[in-house]
Amino acid sequence: MKILYNESAIAAEVKKLGSKIAADYADYKDNDSALLVIGVLKGAFVFMADLVREIDTPCEIAFMTARSYGSEMVSSGTVEIAESPDIDITGRDVIVVEDILDTGRTLNRICAVLRLKNPRSLKTCVFLDKKVARAEAFDADYVCFSIEDEFVVGYGLDYDEKYRNLPYLAVVT
Ligand code: IMP
Ligand code: MG
Protein backbone atom coordinates (compact mmCIF):
# COMPACT_ATOMS: atom_id res chain seq x y z
CA MET A 1 0.00 0.00 0.00
CA LYS A 2 1.40 3.38 -1.03
CA ILE A 3 0.03 6.68 0.30
CA LEU A 4 -1.23 8.91 -2.51
CA TYR A 5 -2.68 11.80 -0.48
CA ASN A 6 -2.18 12.19 3.25
CA GLU A 7 -4.63 13.73 5.71
CA SER A 8 -3.37 17.30 5.40
CA ALA A 9 -3.30 17.23 1.58
CA ILE A 10 -6.89 15.95 1.57
CA ALA A 11 -8.05 18.52 4.15
CA ALA A 12 -6.57 21.38 2.12
CA GLU A 13 -8.35 20.31 -1.11
CA VAL A 14 -11.66 19.62 0.62
CA LYS A 15 -11.54 23.07 2.19
CA LYS A 16 -10.96 24.69 -1.23
CA LEU A 17 -13.80 22.75 -2.79
CA GLY A 18 -16.16 23.62 0.07
CA SER A 19 -15.39 27.33 -0.34
CA LYS A 20 -16.02 27.09 -4.07
CA ILE A 21 -19.40 25.43 -3.54
CA ALA A 22 -20.36 27.98 -0.87
CA ALA A 23 -19.48 30.79 -3.27
CA ASP A 24 -21.51 29.21 -6.10
CA TYR A 25 -24.57 28.92 -3.84
CA ALA A 26 -24.06 32.15 -1.89
CA ASP A 27 -27.70 33.20 -2.53
CA TYR A 28 -28.82 30.79 0.14
CA LYS A 29 -27.35 33.04 2.81
CA ASP A 30 -30.18 35.54 2.25
CA ASN A 31 -33.24 33.29 2.10
CA ASP A 32 -34.99 30.46 3.93
CA SER A 33 -34.24 27.64 1.54
CA ALA A 34 -31.15 25.48 1.57
CA LEU A 35 -28.90 23.57 -0.77
CA LEU A 36 -29.59 19.83 -0.70
CA VAL A 37 -26.43 17.72 -0.52
CA ILE A 38 -27.00 14.01 -1.23
CA GLY A 39 -24.19 11.60 -0.35
CA VAL A 40 -23.86 8.25 -2.12
CA LEU A 41 -23.25 5.49 0.42
CA LYS A 42 -21.15 3.94 1.46
CA GLY A 43 -18.03 5.33 -0.17
CA ALA A 44 -18.85 9.03 0.15
CA PHE A 45 -19.48 9.05 3.89
CA VAL A 46 -16.08 10.36 4.97
CA PHE A 47 -15.72 12.92 2.15
CA MET A 48 -19.31 14.08 2.66
CA ALA A 49 -18.79 14.65 6.40
CA ASP A 50 -15.65 16.71 5.81
CA LEU A 51 -17.02 18.57 2.80
CA VAL A 52 -20.29 19.81 4.31
CA ARG A 53 -18.36 21.28 7.23
CA GLU A 54 -16.43 23.40 4.71
CA ILE A 55 -19.58 24.67 2.96
CA ASP A 56 -20.47 27.88 4.72
CA THR A 57 -24.01 28.26 3.39
CA PRO A 58 -27.29 26.62 4.56
CA CYS A 59 -27.36 22.90 3.62
CA GLU A 60 -29.67 19.96 4.12
CA ILE A 61 -28.21 16.46 4.03
CA ALA A 62 -29.57 13.24 2.55
CA PHE A 63 -28.14 9.91 1.46
CA MET A 64 -28.77 7.29 -1.16
CA THR A 65 -27.13 3.92 -1.71
CA ALA A 66 -25.52 2.60 -4.88
CA ARG A 67 -23.51 -0.54 -5.49
CA SER A 68 -21.49 -1.43 -8.55
CA TYR A 69 -18.35 -3.20 -7.45
CA GLY A 70 -18.99 -6.20 -5.21
CA SER A 71 -15.67 -7.60 -4.07
CA GLU A 72 -13.80 -7.17 -7.34
CA MET A 73 -11.37 -4.44 -8.36
CA VAL A 74 -13.17 -3.96 -11.66
CA SER A 75 -16.64 -2.50 -12.03
CA SER A 76 -19.37 -5.14 -12.37
CA GLY A 77 -21.11 -3.06 -15.03
CA THR A 78 -24.47 -3.07 -13.31
CA VAL A 79 -25.49 -0.46 -10.78
CA GLU A 80 -28.02 -1.16 -8.07
CA ILE A 81 -29.59 1.90 -6.54
CA ALA A 82 -30.85 0.53 -3.26
CA GLU A 83 -32.42 3.62 -1.76
CA SER A 84 -33.44 7.01 -2.93
CA PRO A 85 -33.55 10.00 -0.64
CA ASP A 86 -36.58 10.18 1.60
CA ILE A 87 -36.96 13.89 1.03
CA ASP A 88 -38.61 15.66 -1.86
CA ILE A 89 -36.04 17.04 -4.30
CA THR A 90 -38.57 18.67 -6.63
CA GLY A 91 -37.61 22.32 -7.16
CA ARG A 92 -34.48 21.98 -5.05
CA ASP A 93 -30.85 22.77 -5.85
CA VAL A 94 -29.16 19.41 -5.44
CA ILE A 95 -25.50 18.36 -5.30
CA VAL A 96 -24.77 14.63 -5.42
CA VAL A 97 -21.57 13.70 -3.58
CA GLU A 98 -19.76 10.52 -4.65
CA ASP A 99 -16.41 9.00 -3.64
CA ILE A 100 -15.06 8.32 -7.12
CA LEU A 101 -16.00 8.72 -10.76
CA ASP A 102 -14.68 5.66 -12.60
CA THR A 103 -16.65 4.16 -15.51
CA GLY A 104 -19.32 6.84 -15.06
CA ARG A 105 -22.14 4.30 -14.75
CA THR A 106 -23.07 4.98 -11.13
CA LEU A 107 -23.40 8.76 -11.46
CA ASN A 108 -25.17 8.47 -14.81
CA ARG A 109 -27.75 6.15 -13.23
CA ILE A 110 -28.14 8.26 -10.11
CA CYS A 111 -28.55 11.50 -12.06
CA ALA A 112 -31.10 9.88 -14.38
CA VAL A 113 -33.15 8.76 -11.37
CA LEU A 114 -32.93 12.16 -9.67
CA ARG A 115 -33.72 14.15 -12.82
CA LEU A 116 -37.09 12.39 -13.06
CA LYS A 117 -38.01 14.11 -9.81
CA ASN A 118 -37.45 17.58 -11.32
CA PRO A 119 -34.89 19.26 -9.11
CA ARG A 120 -34.30 22.95 -9.87
CA SER A 121 -30.66 22.15 -10.52
CA LEU A 122 -28.52 19.03 -10.24
CA LYS A 123 -24.74 19.05 -9.87
CA THR A 124 -22.22 16.37 -8.98
CA CYS A 125 -19.21 16.50 -6.69
CA VAL A 126 -16.63 13.72 -6.52
CA PHE A 127 -13.67 13.20 -4.26
CA LEU A 128 -11.75 11.43 -7.05
CA ASP A 129 -11.95 11.40 -10.83
CA LYS A 130 -10.32 8.54 -12.79
CA LYS A 131 -10.62 10.30 -16.11
CA VAL A 132 -9.18 7.53 -18.30
CA ALA A 133 -11.49 4.83 -16.93
CA ARG A 134 -14.74 6.12 -18.39
CA ALA A 135 -17.08 3.64 -20.14
CA GLU A 136 -19.84 6.27 -20.40
CA ALA A 137 -19.27 9.99 -20.88
CA PHE A 138 -19.62 11.91 -17.63
CA ASP A 139 -18.14 15.13 -16.26
CA ALA A 140 -18.48 16.02 -12.59
CA ASP A 141 -19.07 19.67 -11.69
CA TYR A 142 -16.73 19.56 -8.69
CA VAL A 143 -13.64 17.35 -8.38
CA CYS A 144 -11.23 17.18 -5.45
CA PHE A 145 -8.45 15.13 -7.09
CA SER A 146 -7.94 13.64 -10.57
CA ILE A 147 -6.05 10.34 -10.40
CA GLU A 148 -4.58 7.70 -12.71
CA ASP A 149 -6.42 4.45 -13.41
CA GLU A 150 -5.22 2.70 -10.24
CA PHE A 151 -7.25 1.04 -7.50
CA VAL A 152 -7.31 3.22 -4.40
CA VAL A 153 -8.58 2.72 -0.85
CA GLY A 154 -9.07 4.78 2.29
CA TYR A 155 -10.97 7.98 3.14
CA GLY A 156 -14.24 6.05 2.64
CA LEU A 157 -13.17 3.90 -0.31
CA ASP A 158 -12.98 0.16 0.15
CA TYR A 159 -11.52 -3.00 -1.23
CA ASP A 160 -14.00 -5.77 -0.33
CA GLU A 161 -15.46 -3.50 2.42
CA LYS A 162 -12.10 -2.96 4.11
CA TYR A 163 -9.87 0.11 4.47
CA ARG A 164 -12.72 2.66 4.46
CA ASN A 165 -11.46 3.91 7.83
CA LEU A 166 -7.94 4.84 6.66
CA PRO A 167 -7.58 8.61 7.14
CA TYR A 168 -5.46 8.89 3.95
CA LEU A 169 -5.84 7.71 0.36
CA ALA A 170 -3.61 4.80 -0.69
CA VAL A 171 -2.93 2.82 -3.87
CA VAL A 172 -3.25 -0.93 -3.53
CA THR A 173 0.01 -2.46 -4.76
P1 IMP B 1 -18.43 3.77 -11.68
O1 IMP B 1 -19.89 3.44 -11.68
O2 IMP B 1 -17.64 2.77 -12.46
O3 IMP B 1 -18.11 5.19 -12.04
O4 IMP B 1 -17.87 3.44 -10.25
C1 IMP B 1 -18.10 4.16 -9.15
C2 IMP B 1 -17.98 3.27 -7.95
O5 IMP B 1 -16.99 2.24 -8.10
C3 IMP B 1 -17.53 4.07 -6.78
O6 IMP B 1 -18.60 4.58 -6.06
C4 IMP B 1 -16.71 3.11 -5.96
O7 IMP B 1 -17.51 2.46 -5.01
C5 IMP B 1 -16.20 2.09 -6.94
N1 IMP B 1 -14.76 2.31 -7.29
C6 IMP B 1 -14.28 2.71 -8.50
N2 IMP B 1 -12.93 2.80 -8.47
C7 IMP B 1 -12.57 2.47 -7.21
C8 IMP B 1 -11.28 2.41 -6.54
O8 IMP B 1 -10.20 2.69 -7.09
N3 IMP B 1 -11.31 2.04 -5.23
C9 IMP B 1 -12.46 1.73 -4.56
N4 IMP B 1 -13.68 1.79 -5.15
C10 IMP B 1 -13.73 2.16 -6.46
MG1 MG C 1 -17.19 0.46 -3.32
Coordinates of C-alpha atoms in Angstrom, one line a residue, residues 31-113:
N31 CA -33.2 33.3 2.1
D32 CA -35.0 30.5 3.9
S33 CA -34.2 27.6 1.5
A34 CA -31.2 25.5 1.6
L35 CA -28.9 23.6 -0.8
L36 CA -29.6 19.8 -0.7
V37 CA -26.4 17.7 -0.5
I38 CA -27.0 14.0 -1.2
G39 CA -24.2 11.6 -0.4
V40 CA -23.9 8.3 -2.1
L41 CA -23.3 5.5 0.4
K42 CA -21.2 3.9 1.5
G43 CA -18.0 5.3 -0.2
A44 CA -18.8 9.0 0.1
F45 CA -19.5 9.1 3.9
V46 CA -16.1 10.4 5.0
F47 CA -15.7 12.9 2.2
M48 CA -19.3 14.1 2.7
A49 CA -18.8 14.6 6.4
D50 CA -15.7 16.7 5.8
L51 CA -17.0 18.6 2.8
V52 CA -20.3 19.8 4.3
R53 CA -18.4 21.3 7.2
E54 CA -16.4 23.4 4.7
I55 CA -19.6 24.7 3.0
D56 CA -20.5 27.9 4.7
T57 CA -24.0 28.3 3.4
P58 CA -27.3 26.6 4.6
C59 CA -27.4 22.9 3.6
E60 CA -29.7 20.0 4.1
I61 CA -28.2 16.5 4.0
A62 CA -29.6 13.2 2.6
F63 CA -28.1 9.9 1.5
M64 CA -28.8 7.3 -1.2
T65 CA -27.1 3.9 -1.7
A66 CA -25.5 2.6 -4.9
R67 CA -23.5 -0.5 -5.5
S68 CA -21.5 -1.4 -8.6
Y69 CA -18.4 -3.2 -7.5
G70 CA -19.0 -6.2 -5.2
S71 CA -15.7 -7.6 -4.1
E72 CA -13.8 -7.2 -7.3
M73 CA -11.4 -4.4 -8.4
V74 CA -13.2 -4.0 -11.7
S75 CA -16.6 -2.5 -12.0
S76 CA -19.4 -5.1 -12.4
G77 CA -21.1 -3.1 -15.0
T78 CA -24.5 -3.1 -13.3
V79 CA -25.5 -0.5 -10.8
E80 CA -28.0 -1.2 -8.1
I81 CA -29.6 1.9 -6.5
A82 CA -30.8 0.5 -3.3
E83 CA -32.4 3.6 -1.8
S84 CA -33.4 7.0 -2.9
P85 CA -33.5 10.0 -0.6
D86 CA -36.6 10.2 1.6
I87 CA -37.0 13.9 1.0
D88 CA -38.6 15.7 -1.9
I89 CA -36.0 17.0 -4.3
T90 CA -38.6 18.7 -6.6
G91 CA -37.6 22.3 -7.2
R92 CA -34.5 22.0 -5.1
D93 CA -30.8 22.8 -5.8
V94 CA -29.2 19.4 -5.4
I95 CA -25.5 18.4 -5.3
V96 CA -24.8 14.6 -5.4
V97 CA -21.6 13.7 -3.6
E98 CA -19.8 10.5 -4.6
D99 CA -16.4 9.0 -3.6
I100 CA -15.1 8.3 -7.1
L101 CA -16.0 8.7 -10.8
D102 CA -14.7 5.7 -12.6
T103 CA -16.7 4.2 -15.5
G104 CA -19.3 6.8 -15.1
R105 CA -22.1 4.3 -14.7
T106 CA -23.1 5.0 -11.1
L107 CA -23.4 8.8 -11.5
N108 CA -25.2 8.5 -14.8
R109 CA -27.8 6.2 -13.2
I110 CA -28.1 8.3 -10.1
C111 CA -28.5 11.5 -12.1
A112 CA -31.1 9.9 -14.4
V113 CA -33.1 8.8 -11.4

